[in-house]
PDB file of C-alpha atoms in Angstrom:
ATOM      1  CA  MET W   1     -37.729  28.440  40.481  1.00  0.00           C
ATOM      2  CA  GLY W   2     -39.367  25.363  41.151  1.00  0.00           C
ATOM      3  CA  THR W   3     -37.225  22.358  42.076  1.00  0.00           C
ATOM      4  CA  THR W   4     -37.087  19.416  39.873  1.00  0.00           C
ATOM      5  CA  THR W   5     -36.684  15.158  40.642  1.00  0.00           C
ATOM      6  CA  THR W   6     -36.765  13.154  37.771  1.00  0.00           C
ATOM      7  CA  VAL W   7     -37.039   9.431  37.715  1.00  0.00           C
ATOM      8  CA  LEU W   8     -36.808   7.371  34.624  1.00  0.00           C
ATOM      9  CA  GLY W   9     -37.558   4.192  33.720  1.00  0.00           C
ATOM     10  CA  TRP W  10     -41.148   2.006  33.705  1.00  0.00           C
ATOM     11  CA  PHE W  11     -43.374   1.707  36.718  1.00  0.00           C
ATOM     12  CA  SER W  12     -45.765  -1.560  37.140  1.00  0.00           C
ATOM     13  CA  PHE W  13     -48.537  -0.026  39.087  1.00  0.00           C
ATOM     14  CA  SER W  14     -51.341  -2.492  39.959  1.00  0.00           C
ATOM     15  CA  TRP W  15     -54.105   0.186  41.762  1.00  0.00           C
ATOM     16  CA  ARG W  16     -56.887   0.095  39.574  1.00  0.00           C
ATOM     17  CA  CYS W  17    -102.692  26.519  19.799  1.00  0.00           C
ATOM     18  CA  HIS W  18    -104.182  25.483  18.954  1.00  0.00           C
ATOM     19  CA  GLN W  19    -104.156  28.251  17.447  1.00  0.00           C
ATOM     20  CA  LYS W  20    -107.272  29.706  15.946  1.00  0.00           C
ATOM     21  CA  ILE W  21    -107.626  31.775  12.750  1.00  0.00           C
ATOM     22  CA  ILE W  22    -109.868  35.070  12.700  1.00  0.00           C
ATOM     23  CA  PRO W  23    -110.460  36.104   9.149  1.00  0.00           C
ATOM     24  CA  SER W  24    -110.510  39.674   8.439  1.00  0.00           C
ATOM     25  CA  ASP W  25    -112.159  42.007   5.711  1.00  0.00           C
ATOM     26  CA  CYS W  26    -109.777  44.388   3.340  1.00  0.00           C
ATOM     27  CA  HIS W  27    -110.468  47.033   6.144  1.00  0.00           C
ATOM     28  CA  GLY W  28    -108.955  45.101   8.738  1.00  0.00           C
ATOM     29  CA  ASN W  29    -111.781  44.620  10.794  1.00  0.00           C
ATOM     30  CA  TRP W  30    -112.826  41.353  12.185  1.00  0.00           C
ATOM     31  CA  ILE W  31    -115.806  39.090  10.230  1.00  0.00           C
ATOM     32  CA  SER W  32    -117.834  37.588  12.669  1.00  0.00           C
ATOM     33  CA  ARG W  33    -118.702  34.086  12.155  1.00  0.00           C
ATOM     34  CA  ARG W  34    -122.163  34.675  13.979  1.00  0.00           C
ATOM     35  CA  ARG W  35    -124.713  37.015  12.529  1.00  0.00           C
ATOM     36  CA  GLY W  36    -124.655  40.779  13.765  1.00  0.00           C
ATOM     37  CA  CYS W  37    -122.069  43.495  13.888  1.00  0.00           C
ATOM     38  CA  CYS W  38    -118.546  42.426  14.138  1.00  0.00           C
ATOM     39  CA  CYS W  39    -117.068  44.989  16.131  1.00  0.00           C
ATOM     40  CA  CYS W  40    -120.202  44.352  18.835  1.00  0.00           C
ATOM     41  CA  SER W  41    -119.605  40.620  18.954  1.00  0.00           C
ATOM     42  CA  ASP W  42    -118.260  39.555  22.299  1.00  0.00           C
ATOM     43  CA  GLU W  43    -116.453  36.899  20.649  1.00  0.00           C
ATOM     44  CA  ASN W  44    -114.520  39.393  18.582  1.00  0.00           C
ATOM     45  CA  ILE W  45    -114.137  41.938  21.371  1.00  0.00           C
ATOM     46  CA  SER W  46    -112.203  39.040  23.134  1.00  0.00           C
ATOM     47  CA  GLU W  47    -110.264  37.837  20.134  1.00  0.00           C
ATOM     48  CA  LYS W  48    -109.141  41.807  19.591  1.00  0.00           C
ATOM     49  CA  SER W  49    -107.795  41.857  23.251  1.00  0.00           C
ATOM     50  CA  LYS W  50    -106.130  38.872  23.041  1.00  0.00           C
ATOM     51  CA  LEU W  51    -104.583  40.192  19.727  1.00  0.00           C
ATOM     52  CA  LYS W  52    -103.318  43.461  21.450  1.00  0.00           C
ATOM     53  CA  ARG W  53    -101.685  41.590  24.158  1.00  0.00           C
ATOM     54  CA  ARG W  54    -100.306  39.105  22.005  1.00  0.00           C
ATOM     55  CA  THR W  55     -98.880  42.313  20.118  1.00  0.00           C
ATOM     56  CA  ALA W  56     -97.399  43.731  23.146  1.00  0.00           C
ATOM     57  CA  LEU W  57     -95.948  40.587  24.269  1.00  0.00           C
ATOM     58  CA  VAL W  58     -94.218  39.711  20.765  1.00  0.00           C
ATOM     59  CA  GLY W  59     -92.884  43.503  20.615  1.00  0.00           C
ATOM     60  CA  GLY W  60     -91.400  43.718  23.832  1.00  0.00           C
ATOM     61  CA  VAL W  61     -89.802  40.529  23.506  1.00  0.00           C
ATOM     62  CA  SER W  62     -88.531  41.516  20.216  1.00  0.00           C
ATOM     63  CA  SER W  63     -87.269  45.000  21.556  1.00  0.00           C
ATOM     64  CA  ALA W  64     -85.351  43.015  24.213  1.00  0.00           C
ATOM     65  CA  VAL W  65     -83.744  40.211  22.325  1.00  0.00           C
ATOM     66  CA  LEU W  66     -82.829  42.255  19.272  1.00  0.00           C
ATOM     67  CA  GLY W  67     -81.853  45.520  21.567  1.00  0.00           C
ATOM     68  CA  PHE W  68     -83.874  47.943  20.328  1.00  0.00           C
ATOM     69  CA  SER W  69     -84.648  51.075  22.660  1.00  0.00           C
ATOM     70  CA  GLY W  70     -87.248  53.701  21.469  1.00  0.00           C
ATOM     71  CA  GLY W  71     -85.950  53.379  17.852  1.00  0.00           C
ATOM     72  CA  ALA W  72     -82.738  54.731  18.809  1.00  0.00           C
ATOM     73  CA  GLY W  73     -80.658  52.129  17.506  1.00  0.00           C
ATOM     74  CA  LEU W  74     -78.975  48.615  18.919  1.00  0.00           C
ATOM     75  CA  ALA W  75     -78.519  48.730  22.923  1.00  0.00           C
ATOM     76  CA  ALA W  76     -75.460  47.267  24.356  1.00  0.00           C
ATOM     77  CA  VAL W  77     -75.921  43.823  25.384  1.00  0.00           C
ATOM     78  CA  LYS W  78     -73.663  42.572  28.259  1.00  0.00           C
ATOM     79  CA  GLN W  79     -72.785  38.687  28.326  1.00  0.00           C
ATOM     80  CA  GLY W  80     -73.302  37.133  31.695  1.00  0.00           C
ATOM     81  CA  LEU W  81     -72.012  33.592  32.673  1.00  0.00           C
ATOM     82  CA  LEU W  82     -71.696  31.177  30.174  1.00  0.00           C
ATOM     83  CA  ALA W  83     -71.464  27.304  30.447  1.00  0.00           C
ATOM     84  CA  GLY W  84     -68.754  25.914  28.306  1.00  0.00           C
ATOM     85  CA  ARG W  85     -66.552  28.019  26.055  1.00  0.00           C
ATOM     86  CA  VAL W  86     -65.513  31.240  26.921  1.00  0.00           C
ATOM     87  CA  PRO W  87     -62.659  33.338  25.505  1.00  0.00           C
ATOM     88  CA  GLY W  88     -59.617  33.283  27.586  1.00  0.00           C
ATOM     89  CA  LEU W  89     -56.500  33.715  25.449  1.00  0.00           C
ATOM     90  CA  SER W  90     -54.235  36.660  25.605  1.00  0.00           C
ATOM     91  CA  GLU W  91     -52.496  38.476  22.824  1.00  0.00           C
ATOM     92  CA  PRO W  92     -49.616  36.691  21.399  1.00  0.00           C
ATOM     93  CA  ASP W  93     -45.898  37.037  22.777  1.00  0.00           C
ATOM     94  CA  GLN W  94     -42.931  37.830  20.410  1.00  0.00           C
ATOM     95  CA  GLN W  95     -42.884  33.969  19.310  1.00  0.00           C
ATOM     96  CA  GLY W  96     -46.522  33.802  18.684  1.00  0.00           C
ATOM     97  CA  TRP W  97     -47.780  32.116  21.851  1.00  0.00           C
ATOM     98  CA  ARG W  98     -50.823  32.878  23.736  1.00  0.00           C
ATOM     99  CA  THR W  99     -51.214  32.105  27.361  1.00  0.00           C
ATOM    100  CA  TYR W 100     -54.742  30.781  28.332  1.00  0.00           C
ATOM    101  CA  ARG W 101     -56.117  31.781  31.517  1.00  0.00           C
ATOM    102  CA  ARG W 102     -59.579  29.928  32.693  1.00  0.00           C
ATOM    103  CA  PRO W 103     -62.032  33.057  33.004  1.00  0.00           C
ATOM    104  CA  ASP W 104     -63.265  33.967  36.309  1.00  0.00           C
ATOM    105  CA  GLU W 105     -66.787  34.382  34.835  1.00  0.00           C
ATOM    106  CA  LYS W 106     -66.378  30.775  33.086  1.00  0.00           C
ATOM    107  CA  SER W 107     -69.007  28.074  34.924  1.00  0.00           C
ATOM    108  CA  GLY W 108     -68.700  24.634  35.584  1.00  0.00           C
ATOM    109  CA  GLY W 109     -68.206  22.315  38.435  1.00  0.00           C
ATOM    110  CA  HIS W 110     -69.244  19.126  39.686  1.00  0.00           C
ATOM    111  CA  GLY W 111     -72.640  19.559  41.596  1.00  0.00           C
ATOM    112  CA  VAL W 112     -74.065  21.153  44.213  1.00  0.00           C
ATOM    113  CA  GLY W 113     -71.871  22.343  47.211  1.00  0.00           C
ATOM    114  CA  TRP W 114     -68.587  22.472  45.229  1.00  0.00           C
ATOM    115  CA  SER W 115     -66.414  25.681  45.274  1.00  0.00           C
ATOM    116  CA  PRO W 116     -65.622  27.421  42.214  1.00  0.00           C
ATOM    117  CA  ILE W 117     -62.846  26.079  39.883  1.00  0.00           C
ATOM    118  CA  ILE W 118     -59.889  28.053  41.011  1.00  0.00           C
ATOM    119  CA  PRO W 119     -58.016  29.258  37.587  1.00  0.00           C
ATOM    120  CA  TYR W 120     -55.454  27.604  36.165  1.00  0.00           C
ATOM    121  CA  SER W 121     -53.194  28.876  32.516  1.00  0.00           C
ATOM    122  CA  PHE W 122     -51.067  27.533  30.153  1.00  0.00           C
ATOM    123  CA  SER W 123     -49.220  28.493  26.912  1.00  0.00           C
ATOM    124  CA  VAL W 124     -50.041  27.447  23.187  1.00  0.00           C
ATOM    125  CA  PRO W 125     -47.969  27.964  20.307  1.00  0.00           C
ATOM    126  CA  PRO W 126     -49.869  29.810  17.279  1.00  0.00           C
ATOM    127  CA  GLN W 127     -52.716  28.458  15.582  1.00  0.00           C
ATOM    128  CA  TRP W 128     -53.849  26.310  18.765  1.00  0.00           C
ATOM    129  CA  GLU W 129     -57.717  26.973  19.412  1.00  0.00           C
ATOM    130  CA  GLU W 130     -60.175  26.128  21.991  1.00  0.00           C
ATOM    131  CA  VAL W 131     -62.370  22.993  20.198  1.00  0.00           C
ATOM    132  CA  PRO W 132     -65.801  22.024  22.192  1.00  0.00           C
ATOM    133  CA  VAL W 133     -66.062  19.150  25.357  1.00  0.00           C
ATOM    134  CA  SER W 134     -68.096  16.393  24.522  1.00  0.00           C
ATOM    135  CA  ILE W 135     -69.166  14.307  27.948  1.00  0.00           C
ATOM    136  CA  ALA W 136     -68.366  11.325  25.501  1.00  0.00           C
ATOM    137  CA  ASP W 137     -64.929  11.897  25.736  1.00  0.00           C
ATOM    138  CA  LEU W 138     -62.534  10.200  28.180  1.00  0.00           C
ATOM    139  CA  GLY W 139     -62.605  12.023  31.491  1.00  0.00           C
ATOM    140  CA  GLY W 140     -66.721  12.554  30.594  1.00  0.00           C
ATOM    141  CA  THR W 141     -68.168  15.517  32.615  1.00  0.00           C
ATOM    142  CA  GLU W 142     -64.875  16.150  34.356  1.00  0.00           C
ATOM    143  CA  ILE W 143     -63.005  17.447  31.151  1.00  0.00           C
ATOM    144  CA  ASP W 144     -63.365  21.232  31.466  1.00  0.00           C
ATOM    145  CA  LEU W 145     -61.547  22.485  28.122  1.00  0.00           C
ATOM    146  CA  ARG W 146     -59.867  21.342  25.344  1.00  0.00           C
ATOM    147  CA  PHE W 147     -57.524  22.862  22.559  1.00  0.00           C
ATOM    148  CA  ALA W 148     -56.184  21.649  19.606  1.00  0.00           C
ATOM    149  CA  ASN W 149     -53.875  22.178  16.213  1.00  0.00           C
ATOM    150  CA  SER W 150     -54.413  19.587  13.274  1.00  0.00           C
ATOM    151  CA  LYS W 151     -50.861  19.795  12.685  1.00  0.00           C
ATOM    152  CA  GLN W 152     -49.296  19.550  15.830  1.00  0.00           C
ATOM    153  CA  GLY W 153     -51.601  17.905  18.808  1.00  0.00           C
ATOM    154  CA  ARG W 154     -54.327  18.271  21.185  1.00  0.00           C
ATOM    155  CA  LEU W 155     -54.732  18.891  25.050  1.00  0.00           C
ATOM    156  CA  PHE W 156     -57.504  19.028  27.775  1.00  0.00           C
ATOM    157  CA  VAL W 157     -57.747  19.671  31.026  1.00  0.00           C
ATOM    158  CA  ILE W 158     -59.841  17.284  33.495  1.00  0.00           C
ATOM    159  CA  VAL W 159     -60.671  18.771  36.807  1.00  0.00           C
ATOM    160  CA  ALA W 160     -61.797  15.880  39.168  1.00  0.00           C
ATOM    161  CA  PRO W 161     -62.791  15.759  42.883  1.00  0.00           C
ATOM    162  CA  VAL W 162     -60.357  14.915  45.456  1.00  0.00           C
ATOM    163  CA  LEU W 163     -62.992  12.827  47.121  1.00  0.00           C
ATOM    164  CA  ARG W 164     -62.276  10.016  44.799  1.00  0.00           C
ATOM    165  CA  PHE W 165     -59.423   9.602  47.028  1.00  0.00           C
ATOM    166  CA  ALA W 166     -59.930  10.482  50.357  1.00  0.00           C
ATOM    167  CA  ASP W 167     -63.194  12.233  52.647  1.00  0.00           C
ATOM    168  CA  ASN W 168     -60.737  14.132  54.661  1.00  0.00           C
ATOM    169  CA  LEU W 169     -58.922  16.173  52.580  1.00  0.00           C
ATOM    170  CA  GLY W 170     -60.644  19.434  53.183  1.00  0.00           C
ATOM    171  CA  ASP W 171     -60.984  22.366  51.006  1.00  0.00           C
ATOM    172  CA  ASP W 172     -57.276  22.836  50.431  1.00  0.00           C
ATOM    173  CA  ALA W 173     -56.128  19.845  49.222  1.00  0.00           C
ATOM    174  CA  LYS W 174     -52.013  18.814  48.339  1.00  0.00           C
ATOM    175  CA  LEU W 175     -51.233  16.774  45.915  1.00  0.00           C
ATOM    176  CA  GLU W 176     -48.435  14.950  48.323  1.00  0.00           C
ATOM    177  CA  LEU W 177     -51.344  14.311  50.733  1.00  0.00           C
ATOM    178  CA  ILE W 178     -53.695  12.757  47.976  1.00  0.00           C
ATOM    179  CA  GLY W 179     -50.587  10.347  47.293  1.00  0.00           C
ATOM    180  CA  PRO W 180     -47.554  10.012  45.924  1.00  0.00           C
ATOM    181  CA  PRO W 181     -47.277   9.988  41.803  1.00  0.00           C
ATOM    182  CA  GLU W 182     -47.520   6.095  41.602  1.00  0.00           C
ATOM    183  CA  LYS W 183     -50.862   6.180  43.220  1.00  0.00           C
ATOM    184  CA  VAL W 184     -52.017   9.223  40.769  1.00  0.00           C
ATOM    185  CA  ILE W 185     -51.032   8.082  37.425  1.00  0.00           C
ATOM    186  CA  SER W 186     -52.361   4.570  38.491  1.00  0.00           C
ATOM    187  CA  ALA W 187     -55.814   5.856  39.313  1.00  0.00           C
ATOM    188  CA  PHE W 188     -56.197   8.778  36.728  1.00  0.00           C
ATOM    189  CA  GLY W 189     -54.418   7.640  33.667  1.00  0.00           C
ATOM    190  CA  PRO W 190     -56.525   5.337  32.596  1.00  0.00           C
ATOM    191  CA  GLU W 191     -59.255   8.503  32.285  1.00  0.00           C
ATOM    192  CA  VAL W 192     -57.009   9.931  30.187  1.00  0.00           C
ATOM    193  CA  ILE W 193     -55.607   7.101  27.885  1.00  0.00           C
ATOM    194  CA  GLY W 194     -58.495   4.764  27.670  1.00  0.00           C
ATOM    195  CA  GLU W 195     -56.650   2.070  29.332  1.00  0.00           C
ATOM    196  CA  ASN W 196     -54.378   0.772  32.149  1.00  0.00           C
ATOM    197  CA  VAL W 197     -51.053   2.791  32.649  1.00  0.00           C
ATOM    198  CA  GLU W 198     -48.750  -0.383  33.491  1.00  0.00           C
ATOM    199  CA  GLY W 199     -45.694  -0.332  31.971  1.00  0.00           C
ATOM    200  CA  LYS W 200     -45.988   2.948  29.657  1.00  0.00           C
ATOM    201  CA  VAL W 201     -44.698   5.448  32.165  1.00  0.00           C
ATOM    202  CA  LEU W 202     -41.256   6.525  30.966  1.00  0.00           C
ATOM    203  CA  SER W 203     -40.551   8.911  33.066  1.00  0.00           C
ATOM    204  CA  MET W 204     -41.768  11.107  35.972  1.00  0.00           C
ATOM    205  CA  GLU W 205     -41.077  14.662  37.350  1.00  0.00           C
ATOM    206  CA  VAL W 206     -42.117  16.069  40.642  1.00  0.00           C
ATOM    207  CA  THR W 207     -41.838  20.042  40.637  1.00  0.00           C
ATOM    208  CA  GLN W 208     -42.638  22.898  43.030  1.00  0.00           C
ATOM    209  CA  HIS W 209     -44.090  26.302  41.739  1.00  0.00           C
ATOM    210  CA  SER W 210     -45.238  28.999  44.361  1.00  0.00           C
ATOM    211  CA  GLY W 211     -45.739  26.343  46.697  1.00  0.00           C
ATOM    212  CA  ARG W 212     -47.776  24.056  44.861  1.00  0.00           C
ATOM    213  CA  THR W 213     -46.493  20.340  44.116  1.00  0.00           C
ATOM    214  CA  TYR W 214     -46.983  18.813  40.440  1.00  0.00           C
ATOM    215  CA  TYR W 215     -46.127  15.499  39.143  1.00  0.00           C
ATOM    216  CA  GLN W 216     -45.758  15.035  35.592  1.00  0.00           C
ATOM    217  CA  PHE W 217     -45.611  12.024  33.556  1.00  0.00           C
ATOM    218  CA  GLU W 218     -44.519  10.951  30.116  1.00  0.00           C
ATOM    219  CA  LEU W 219     -46.444   7.869  28.572  1.00  0.00           C
ATOM    220  CA  GLU W 220     -45.972   6.046  25.608  1.00  0.00           C
ATOM    221  CA  PRO W 221     -48.078   4.158  23.946  1.00  0.00           C
ATOM    222  CA  PRO W 222     -49.819   6.722  23.299  1.00  0.00           C
ATOM    223  CA  HIS W 223     -47.834   9.749  23.169  1.00  0.00           C
ATOM    224  CA  VAL W 224     -48.781  12.031  26.171  1.00  0.00           C
ATOM    225  CA  ILE W 225     -47.602  14.362  28.828  1.00  0.00           C
ATOM    226  CA  ILE W 226     -49.847  14.425  31.833  1.00  0.00           C
ATOM    227  CA  THR W 227     -49.391  17.092  34.509  1.00  0.00           C
ATOM    228  CA  ALA W 228     -51.043  16.756  37.766  1.00  0.00           C
ATOM    229  CA  THR W 229     -51.595  19.104  40.856  1.00  0.00           C
ATOM    230  CA  ALA W 230     -54.387  19.616  43.172  1.00  0.00           C
ATOM    231  CA  ALA W 231     -56.200  22.867  44.442  1.00  0.00           C
ATOM    232  CA  GLY W 232     -59.169  23.567  46.870  1.00  0.00           C
ATOM    233  CA  ASN W 233     -61.078  20.100  46.648  1.00  0.00           C
ATOM    234  CA  ARG W 234     -59.931  19.273  43.219  1.00  0.00           C
ATOM    235  CA  LEU W 235     -57.310  17.300  41.020  1.00  0.00           C
ATOM    236  CA  TYR W 236     -56.039  18.883  38.030  1.00  0.00           C
ATOM    237  CA  LEU W 237     -54.936  16.773  35.150  1.00  0.00           C
ATOM    238  CA  PHE W 238     -53.547  18.580  32.189  1.00  0.00           C
ATOM    239  CA  SER W 239     -52.647  16.104  29.256  1.00  0.00           C
ATOM    240  CA  VAL W 240     -50.991  16.916  26.061  1.00  0.00           C
ATOM    241  CA  THR W 241     -51.054  13.982  23.190  1.00  0.00           C
ATOM    242  CA  ALA W 242     -50.130  13.778  19.919  1.00  0.00           C
ATOM    243  CA  ASN W 243     -50.103  10.762  17.100  1.00  0.00           C
ATOM    244  CA  GLY W 244     -46.278   9.509  16.264  1.00  0.00           C
ATOM    245  CA  LEU W 245     -45.545  11.635  13.419  1.00  0.00           C
ATOM    246  CA  GLN W 246     -46.989  14.981  15.273  1.00  0.00           C
ATOM    247  CA  TRP W 247     -44.814  13.754  18.313  1.00  0.00           C
ATOM    248  CA  LYS W 248     -41.564  13.343  16.637  1.00  0.00           C
ATOM    249  CA  ARG W 249     -42.158  16.805  14.659  1.00  0.00           C
ATOM    250  CA  ASN W 250     -43.208  19.101  17.563  1.00  0.00           C
ATOM    251  CA  TYR W 251     -41.758  17.260  20.975  1.00  0.00           C
ATOM    252  CA  LYS W 252     -40.198  20.265  22.009  1.00  0.00           C
ATOM    253  CA  ASP W 253     -43.347  22.633  21.746  1.00  0.00           C
ATOM    254  CA  LEU W 254     -45.690  20.092  23.158  1.00  0.00           C
ATOM    255  CA  LYS W 255     -43.061  19.714  26.269  1.00  0.00           C
ATOM    256  CA  LYS W 256     -43.126  23.288  26.470  1.00  0.00           C
ATOM    257  CA  ILE W 257     -47.132  23.554  26.474  1.00  0.00           C
ATOM    258  CA  ALA W 258     -47.160  20.588  29.441  1.00  0.00           C
ATOM    259  CA  ASP W 259     -44.397  22.528  31.271  1.00  0.00           C
ATOM    260  CA  SER W 260     -46.543  25.554  31.092  1.00  0.00           C
ATOM    261  CA  PHE W 261     -49.270  24.410  33.116  1.00  0.00           C
ATOM    262  CA  ARG W 262     -50.194  26.332  36.469  1.00  0.00           C
ATOM    263  CA  VAL W 263     -53.236  26.616  38.823  1.00  0.00           C
ATOM    264  CA  VAL W 264     -53.228  30.200  39.895  1.00  0.00           C
TER     265      VAL W 264
END
């Protein structure tokens, strides 16, 4: 069980073909544009050879893509590494909640030399689904995942390099070594909410789970809960947000989502 320290109040942090068509007769023979037998024409022999090669290539590609093998039917298709959206949701529990775990097969990262992203997990109520990530979003290319429910709210995960803070944290950074909660929220809060966080932090929690430290911040406005931790050479920011009415009606579930975030 984790230990929790809660600090309420507000913070004022200032850290800122050319393609050639050859006609044919009704018997399928090529018609030469020159006089003489079409079968003996060098031009037509060349064209027929090209056609055979093209037909073989197209037939081979079609079989590979569609999965046909010797007329036996569809062959099994194995899915390899995929960039972007990859399923990772569990079956619903008795309350309908499902747990998302970032699949090991999901590609991603921040440039050459970065280690694979250490998987993370969280739980969501019924009807929450993954939605596409856009590099135009706040957080840019560092947004790894988005989920949403049109009636309750939305969430996203930012995975950012710890090198933003220091170049001596190694490949197993600890959140407490990156800095205190004030430093973390002042540096990364603007990426989450799109503006300075000064005067917006209503509460802060510091917790420990399986030896890993987590900072959690509740901000207003806008209504958002940000959970931060570090693993490997990255900082993880888990943001749960909603509009005013959604926040009022679904705060309990939104807080439960935020509290469920773990790097595994």
